[in-house]
mmCIF file of C-alpha atoms and ligand atoms in Angstrom:
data_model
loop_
_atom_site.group_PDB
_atom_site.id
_atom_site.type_symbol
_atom_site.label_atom_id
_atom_site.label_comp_id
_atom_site.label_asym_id
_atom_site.label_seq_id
_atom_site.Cartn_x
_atom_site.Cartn_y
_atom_site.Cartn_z
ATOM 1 C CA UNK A 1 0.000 0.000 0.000
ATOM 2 C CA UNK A 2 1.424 3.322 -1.019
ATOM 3 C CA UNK A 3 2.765 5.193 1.833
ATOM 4 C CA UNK A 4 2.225 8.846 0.252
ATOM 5 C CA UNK A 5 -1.564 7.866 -0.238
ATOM 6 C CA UNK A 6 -2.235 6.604 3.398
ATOM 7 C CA UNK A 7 -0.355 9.249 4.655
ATOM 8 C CA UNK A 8 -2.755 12.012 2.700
ATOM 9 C CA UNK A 9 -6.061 9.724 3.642
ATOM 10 C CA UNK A 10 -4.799 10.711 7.439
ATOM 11 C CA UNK A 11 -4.142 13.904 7.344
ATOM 12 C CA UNK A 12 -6.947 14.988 5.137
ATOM 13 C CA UNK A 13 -9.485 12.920 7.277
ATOM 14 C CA UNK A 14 -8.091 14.859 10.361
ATOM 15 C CA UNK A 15 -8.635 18.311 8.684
ATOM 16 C CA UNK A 16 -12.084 17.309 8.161
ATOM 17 C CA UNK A 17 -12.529 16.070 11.458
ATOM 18 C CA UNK A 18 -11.660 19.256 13.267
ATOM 19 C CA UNK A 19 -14.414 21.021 11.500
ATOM 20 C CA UNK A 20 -16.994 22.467 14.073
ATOM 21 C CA UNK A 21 -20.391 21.652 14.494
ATOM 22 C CA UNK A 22 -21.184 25.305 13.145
ATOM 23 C CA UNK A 23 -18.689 24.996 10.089
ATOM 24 C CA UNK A 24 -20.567 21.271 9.364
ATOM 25 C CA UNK A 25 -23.905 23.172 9.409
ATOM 26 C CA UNK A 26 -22.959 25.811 7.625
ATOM 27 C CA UNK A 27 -21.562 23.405 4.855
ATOM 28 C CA UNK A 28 -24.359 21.063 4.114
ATOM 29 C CA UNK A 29 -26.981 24.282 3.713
ATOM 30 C CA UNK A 30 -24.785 25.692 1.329
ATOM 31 C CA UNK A 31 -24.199 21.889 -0.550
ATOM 32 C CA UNK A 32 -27.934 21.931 -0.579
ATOM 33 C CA UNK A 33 -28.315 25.575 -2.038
ATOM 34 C CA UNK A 34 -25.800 23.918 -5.104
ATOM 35 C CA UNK A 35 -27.612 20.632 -5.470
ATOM 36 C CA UNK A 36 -31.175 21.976 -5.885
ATOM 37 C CA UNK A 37 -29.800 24.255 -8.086
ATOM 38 C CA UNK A 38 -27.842 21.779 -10.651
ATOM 39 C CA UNK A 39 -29.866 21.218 -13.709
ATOM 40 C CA UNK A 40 -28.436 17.703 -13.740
ATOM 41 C CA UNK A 41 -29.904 17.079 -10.129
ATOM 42 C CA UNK A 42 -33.409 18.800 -11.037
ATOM 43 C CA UNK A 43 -33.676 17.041 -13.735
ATOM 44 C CA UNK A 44 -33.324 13.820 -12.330
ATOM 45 C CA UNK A 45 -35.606 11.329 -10.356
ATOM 46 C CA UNK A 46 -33.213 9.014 -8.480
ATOM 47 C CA UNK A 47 -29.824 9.776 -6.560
ATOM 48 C CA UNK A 48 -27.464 7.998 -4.776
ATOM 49 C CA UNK A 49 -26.166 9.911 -1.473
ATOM 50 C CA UNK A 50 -24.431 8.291 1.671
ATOM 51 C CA UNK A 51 -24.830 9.107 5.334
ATOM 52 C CA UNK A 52 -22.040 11.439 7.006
ATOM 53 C CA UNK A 53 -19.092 9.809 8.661
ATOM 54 C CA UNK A 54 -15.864 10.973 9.538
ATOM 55 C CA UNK A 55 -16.397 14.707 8.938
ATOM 56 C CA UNK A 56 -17.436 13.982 5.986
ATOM 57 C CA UNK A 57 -19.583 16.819 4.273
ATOM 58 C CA UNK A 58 -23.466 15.943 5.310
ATOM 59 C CA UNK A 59 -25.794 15.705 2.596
ATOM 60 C CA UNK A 60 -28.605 15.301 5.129
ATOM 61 C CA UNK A 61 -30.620 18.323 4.187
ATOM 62 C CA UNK A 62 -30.297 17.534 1.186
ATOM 63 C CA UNK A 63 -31.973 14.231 0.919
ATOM 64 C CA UNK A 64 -34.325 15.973 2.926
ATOM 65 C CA UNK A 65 -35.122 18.178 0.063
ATOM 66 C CA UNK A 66 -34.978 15.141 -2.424
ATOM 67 C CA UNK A 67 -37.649 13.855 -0.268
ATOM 68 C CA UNK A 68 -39.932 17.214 -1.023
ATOM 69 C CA UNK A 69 -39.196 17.172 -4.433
ATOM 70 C CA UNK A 70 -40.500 13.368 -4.710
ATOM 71 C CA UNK A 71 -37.143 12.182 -5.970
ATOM 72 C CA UNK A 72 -36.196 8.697 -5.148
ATOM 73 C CA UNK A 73 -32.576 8.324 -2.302
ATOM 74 C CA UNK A 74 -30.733 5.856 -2.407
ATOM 75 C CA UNK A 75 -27.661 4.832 0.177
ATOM 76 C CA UNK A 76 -24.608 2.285 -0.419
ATOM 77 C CA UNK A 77 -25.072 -1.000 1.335
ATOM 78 C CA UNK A 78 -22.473 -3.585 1.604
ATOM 79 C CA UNK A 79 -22.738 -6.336 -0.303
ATOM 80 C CA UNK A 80 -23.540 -9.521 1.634
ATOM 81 C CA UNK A 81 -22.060 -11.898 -0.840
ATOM 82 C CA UNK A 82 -20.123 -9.447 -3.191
ATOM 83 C CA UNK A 83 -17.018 -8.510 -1.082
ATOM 84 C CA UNK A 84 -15.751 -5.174 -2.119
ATOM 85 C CA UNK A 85 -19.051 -3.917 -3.525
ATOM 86 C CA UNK A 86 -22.042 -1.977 -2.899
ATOM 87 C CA UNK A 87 -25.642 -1.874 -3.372
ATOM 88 C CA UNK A 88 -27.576 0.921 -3.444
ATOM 89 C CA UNK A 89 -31.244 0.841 -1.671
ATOM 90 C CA UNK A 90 -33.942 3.181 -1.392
ATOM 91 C CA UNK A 91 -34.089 5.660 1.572
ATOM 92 C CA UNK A 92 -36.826 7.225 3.064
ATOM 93 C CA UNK A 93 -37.621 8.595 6.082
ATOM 94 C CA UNK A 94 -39.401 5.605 7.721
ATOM 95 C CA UNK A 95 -36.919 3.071 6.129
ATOM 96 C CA UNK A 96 -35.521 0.586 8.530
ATOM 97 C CA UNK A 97 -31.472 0.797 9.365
ATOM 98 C CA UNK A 98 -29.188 -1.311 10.621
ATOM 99 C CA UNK A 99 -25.477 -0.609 11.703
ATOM 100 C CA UNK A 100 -22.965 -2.297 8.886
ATOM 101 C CA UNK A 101 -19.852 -3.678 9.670
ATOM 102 C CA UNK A 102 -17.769 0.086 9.576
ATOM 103 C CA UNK A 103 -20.651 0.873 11.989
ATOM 104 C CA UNK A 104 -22.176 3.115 9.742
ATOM 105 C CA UNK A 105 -26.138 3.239 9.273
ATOM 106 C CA UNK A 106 -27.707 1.547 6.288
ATOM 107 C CA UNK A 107 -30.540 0.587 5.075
ATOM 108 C CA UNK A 108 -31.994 -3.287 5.845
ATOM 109 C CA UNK A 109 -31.803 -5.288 3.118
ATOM 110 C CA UNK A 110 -35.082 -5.684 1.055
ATOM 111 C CA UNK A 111 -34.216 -7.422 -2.594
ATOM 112 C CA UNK A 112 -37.290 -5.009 -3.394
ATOM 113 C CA UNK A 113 -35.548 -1.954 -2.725
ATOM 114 C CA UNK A 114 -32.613 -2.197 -4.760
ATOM 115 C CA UNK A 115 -31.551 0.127 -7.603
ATOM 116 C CA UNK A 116 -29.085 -1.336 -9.992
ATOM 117 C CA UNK A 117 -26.608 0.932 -11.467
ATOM 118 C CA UNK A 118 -28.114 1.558 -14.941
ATOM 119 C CA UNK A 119 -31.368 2.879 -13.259
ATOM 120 C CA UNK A 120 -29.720 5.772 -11.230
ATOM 121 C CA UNK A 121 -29.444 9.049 -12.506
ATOM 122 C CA UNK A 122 -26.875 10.502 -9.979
ATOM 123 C CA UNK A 123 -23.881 9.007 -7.586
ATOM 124 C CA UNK A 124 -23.181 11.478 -5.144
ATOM 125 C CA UNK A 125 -19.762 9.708 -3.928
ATOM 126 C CA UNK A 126 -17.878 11.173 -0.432
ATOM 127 C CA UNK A 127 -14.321 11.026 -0.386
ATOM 128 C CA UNK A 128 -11.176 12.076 1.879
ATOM 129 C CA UNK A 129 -9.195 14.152 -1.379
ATOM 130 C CA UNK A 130 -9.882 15.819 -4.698
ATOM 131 C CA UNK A 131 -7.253 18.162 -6.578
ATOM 132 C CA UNK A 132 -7.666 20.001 -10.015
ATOM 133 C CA UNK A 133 -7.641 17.022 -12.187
ATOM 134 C CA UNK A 134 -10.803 15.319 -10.475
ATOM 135 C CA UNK A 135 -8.810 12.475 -9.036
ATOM 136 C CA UNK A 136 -10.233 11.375 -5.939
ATOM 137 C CA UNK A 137 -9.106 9.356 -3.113
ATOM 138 C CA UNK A 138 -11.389 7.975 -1.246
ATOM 139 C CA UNK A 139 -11.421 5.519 2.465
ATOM 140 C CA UNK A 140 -9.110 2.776 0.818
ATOM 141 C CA UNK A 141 -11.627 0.318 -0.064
ATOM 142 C CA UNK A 142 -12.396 0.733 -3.215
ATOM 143 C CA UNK A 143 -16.011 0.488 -2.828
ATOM 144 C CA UNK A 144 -16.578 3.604 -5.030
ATOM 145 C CA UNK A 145 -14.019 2.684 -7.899
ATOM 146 C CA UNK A 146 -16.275 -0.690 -8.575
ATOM 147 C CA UNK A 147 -19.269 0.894 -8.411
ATOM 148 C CA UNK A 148 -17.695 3.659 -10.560
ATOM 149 C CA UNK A 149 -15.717 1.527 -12.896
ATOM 150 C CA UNK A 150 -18.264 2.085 -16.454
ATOM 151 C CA UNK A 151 -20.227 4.832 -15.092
ATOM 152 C CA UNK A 152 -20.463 5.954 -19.133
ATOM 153 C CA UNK A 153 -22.153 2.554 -19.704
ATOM 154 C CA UNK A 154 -24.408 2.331 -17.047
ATOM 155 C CA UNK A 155 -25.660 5.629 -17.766
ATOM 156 C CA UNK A 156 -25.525 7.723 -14.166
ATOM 157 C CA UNK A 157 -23.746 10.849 -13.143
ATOM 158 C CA UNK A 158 -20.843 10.721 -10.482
ATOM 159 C CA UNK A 159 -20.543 13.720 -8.823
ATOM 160 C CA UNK A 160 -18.160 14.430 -5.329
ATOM 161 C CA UNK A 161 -19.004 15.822 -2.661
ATOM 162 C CA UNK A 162 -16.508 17.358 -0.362
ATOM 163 C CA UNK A 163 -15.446 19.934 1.886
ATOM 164 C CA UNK A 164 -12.876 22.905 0.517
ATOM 165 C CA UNK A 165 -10.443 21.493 2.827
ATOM 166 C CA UNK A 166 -9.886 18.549 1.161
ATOM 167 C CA UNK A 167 -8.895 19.722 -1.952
ATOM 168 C CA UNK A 168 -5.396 19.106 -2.387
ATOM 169 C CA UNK A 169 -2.604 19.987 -4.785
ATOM 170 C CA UNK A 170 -2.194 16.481 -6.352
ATOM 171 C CA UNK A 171 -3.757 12.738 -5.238
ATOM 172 C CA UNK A 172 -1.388 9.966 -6.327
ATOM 173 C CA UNK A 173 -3.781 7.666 -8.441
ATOM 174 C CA UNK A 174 -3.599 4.256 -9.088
ATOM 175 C CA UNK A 175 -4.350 2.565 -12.538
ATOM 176 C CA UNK A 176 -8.192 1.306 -11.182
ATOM 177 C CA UNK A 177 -8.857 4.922 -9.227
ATOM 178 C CA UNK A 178 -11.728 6.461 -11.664
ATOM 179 C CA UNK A 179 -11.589 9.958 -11.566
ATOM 180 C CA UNK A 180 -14.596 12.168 -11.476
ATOM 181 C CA UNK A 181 -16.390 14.707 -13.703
ATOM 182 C CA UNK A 182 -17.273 16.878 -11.205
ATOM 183 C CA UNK A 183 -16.858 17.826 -7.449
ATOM 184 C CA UNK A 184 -18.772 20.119 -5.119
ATOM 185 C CA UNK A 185 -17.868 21.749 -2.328
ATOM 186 C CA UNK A 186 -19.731 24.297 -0.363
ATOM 187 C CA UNK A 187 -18.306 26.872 -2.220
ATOM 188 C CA UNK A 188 -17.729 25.826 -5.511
ATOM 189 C CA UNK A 189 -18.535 23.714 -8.464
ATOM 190 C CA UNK A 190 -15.586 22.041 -10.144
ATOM 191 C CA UNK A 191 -15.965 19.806 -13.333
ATOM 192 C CA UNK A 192 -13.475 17.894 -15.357
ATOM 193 C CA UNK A 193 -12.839 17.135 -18.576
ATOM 194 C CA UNK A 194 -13.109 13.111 -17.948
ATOM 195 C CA UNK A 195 -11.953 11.449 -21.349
ATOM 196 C CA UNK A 196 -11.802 7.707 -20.682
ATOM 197 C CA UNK A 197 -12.626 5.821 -17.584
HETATM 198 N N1 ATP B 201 -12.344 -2.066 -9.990
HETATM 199 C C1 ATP B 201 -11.679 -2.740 -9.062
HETATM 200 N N2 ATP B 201 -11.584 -4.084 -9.124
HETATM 201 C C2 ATP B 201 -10.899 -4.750 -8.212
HETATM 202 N N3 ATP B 201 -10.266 -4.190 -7.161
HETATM 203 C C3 ATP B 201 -10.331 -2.871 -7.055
HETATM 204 C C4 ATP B 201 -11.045 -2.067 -7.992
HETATM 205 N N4 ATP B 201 -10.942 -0.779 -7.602
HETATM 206 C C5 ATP B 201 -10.206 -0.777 -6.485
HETATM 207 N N5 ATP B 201 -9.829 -2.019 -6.168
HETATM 208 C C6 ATP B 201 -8.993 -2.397 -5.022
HETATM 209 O O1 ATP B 201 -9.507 -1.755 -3.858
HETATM 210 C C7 ATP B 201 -8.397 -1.412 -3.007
HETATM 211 C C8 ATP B 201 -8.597 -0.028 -2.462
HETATM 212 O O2 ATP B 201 -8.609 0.918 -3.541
HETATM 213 P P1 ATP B 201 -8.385 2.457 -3.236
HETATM 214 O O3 ATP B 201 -7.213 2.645 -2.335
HETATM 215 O O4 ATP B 201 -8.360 3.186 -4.544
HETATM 216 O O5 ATP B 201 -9.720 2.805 -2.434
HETATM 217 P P2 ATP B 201 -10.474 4.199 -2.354
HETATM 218 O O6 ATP B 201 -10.744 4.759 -3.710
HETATM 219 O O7 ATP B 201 -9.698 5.056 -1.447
HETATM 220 O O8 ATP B 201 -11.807 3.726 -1.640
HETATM 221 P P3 ATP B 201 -13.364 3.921 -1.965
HETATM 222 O O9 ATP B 201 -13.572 3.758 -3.460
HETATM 223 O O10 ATP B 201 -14.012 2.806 -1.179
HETATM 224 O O11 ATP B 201 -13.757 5.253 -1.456
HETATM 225 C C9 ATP B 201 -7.135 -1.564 -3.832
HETATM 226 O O12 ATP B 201 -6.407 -2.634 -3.290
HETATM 227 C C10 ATP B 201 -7.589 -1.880 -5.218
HETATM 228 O O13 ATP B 201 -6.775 -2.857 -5.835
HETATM 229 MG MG1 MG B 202 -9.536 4.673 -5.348
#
């Protein structure tokens, strides 16, 4: 395992960490303010969003608004069989959660309630570090790359979502990290040019 890229996943994920409770408020409002006003996002009828951990930025009130807007959330479930991968299940507010093996809330596992990857518009994926190319690192699983792997094919959007503090001058990829076409932070929209994935 690359040193320089566990070393960044540390630091990063300690900058995040330190934000206040104030600074993590303030920060999901404004990622909601940028969501609900993406034409991809209004445009679309399901998205894939994750529960906060870590610091991570909170896309709470935005699923909240989802939820308004009668637009279908989904959240990433481990895979029971599938090591390494993730499903993606419908959220709503009454759904039923269990704590998964990183202790992190998901929903309980109803075949019924699955989305496979060619039926979701958007993949709102968290991660620990972006820079200016779009290369992301994320919690060194590699959960997101599968899932990510022929996003063209399947037909959905990946989109980060991140605090300005991670942002960092350059993430050391790997040949199976798949970069992204666009990252938001509270404060600003990136995109990339993505030309082969
Ligand atoms: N498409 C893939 N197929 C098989 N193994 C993969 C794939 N993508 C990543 N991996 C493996 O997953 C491990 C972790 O990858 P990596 O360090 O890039 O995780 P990450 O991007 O930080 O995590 P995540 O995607 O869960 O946020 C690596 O050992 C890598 O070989
Ligand atoms: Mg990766």
């Amino acid at each position: 395992m690359s040193v320089t890229r566990t070393l960044l996943r540390s630091n990063v994920r300690k900058l995040r960490q330190k934000l206040s409770a104030i600074e993590q408020k303030k920060a999901s409002n404004e990622l909601k303010q940028r969501l609900s006003n993406h034409v991809k996002i209004q445009s679309s009828n399901t998205i894939a969003l994750y529960l906060a951990n870590d610091g991570e930025l909170d896309p709470m009130p935005f699923i909240e608004w989802c939820w308004q807007q009668q637009k279908q959330v989904y959240l990433p479930v481990l895979h029971p069989f599938c090591s390494g991968h993730l499903l993606f299940l419908l959220y709503e507010k009454n759904s039923s959660m269990i704590k998964n093996h990183y202790g992190i809330s998901e929903p309980k596992l109803d075949v019924t309630k699955i989305c496979p990857l060619n039926q979701l518009d958007i993949l709102c994926t968290p991660l620990v570090a972006f820079d200016h190319t779009g290369a992301r690192l994320g919690m060194g699983g590699g959960f997101y790359d599968r899932t990510m792997m022929n996003w063209q094919i399947h037909q959905f959007y990946p989109i980060g979502l991140a605090h300005d503090c991670q942002q960092v001058d350059s993430v050391p990829v790997e040949y199976w990290d798949i970069p992204l076409p666009e990252i938001i932070t509270p404060t600003q929209n990136h995109r990339f040019e993505v030309t082969s994935n």
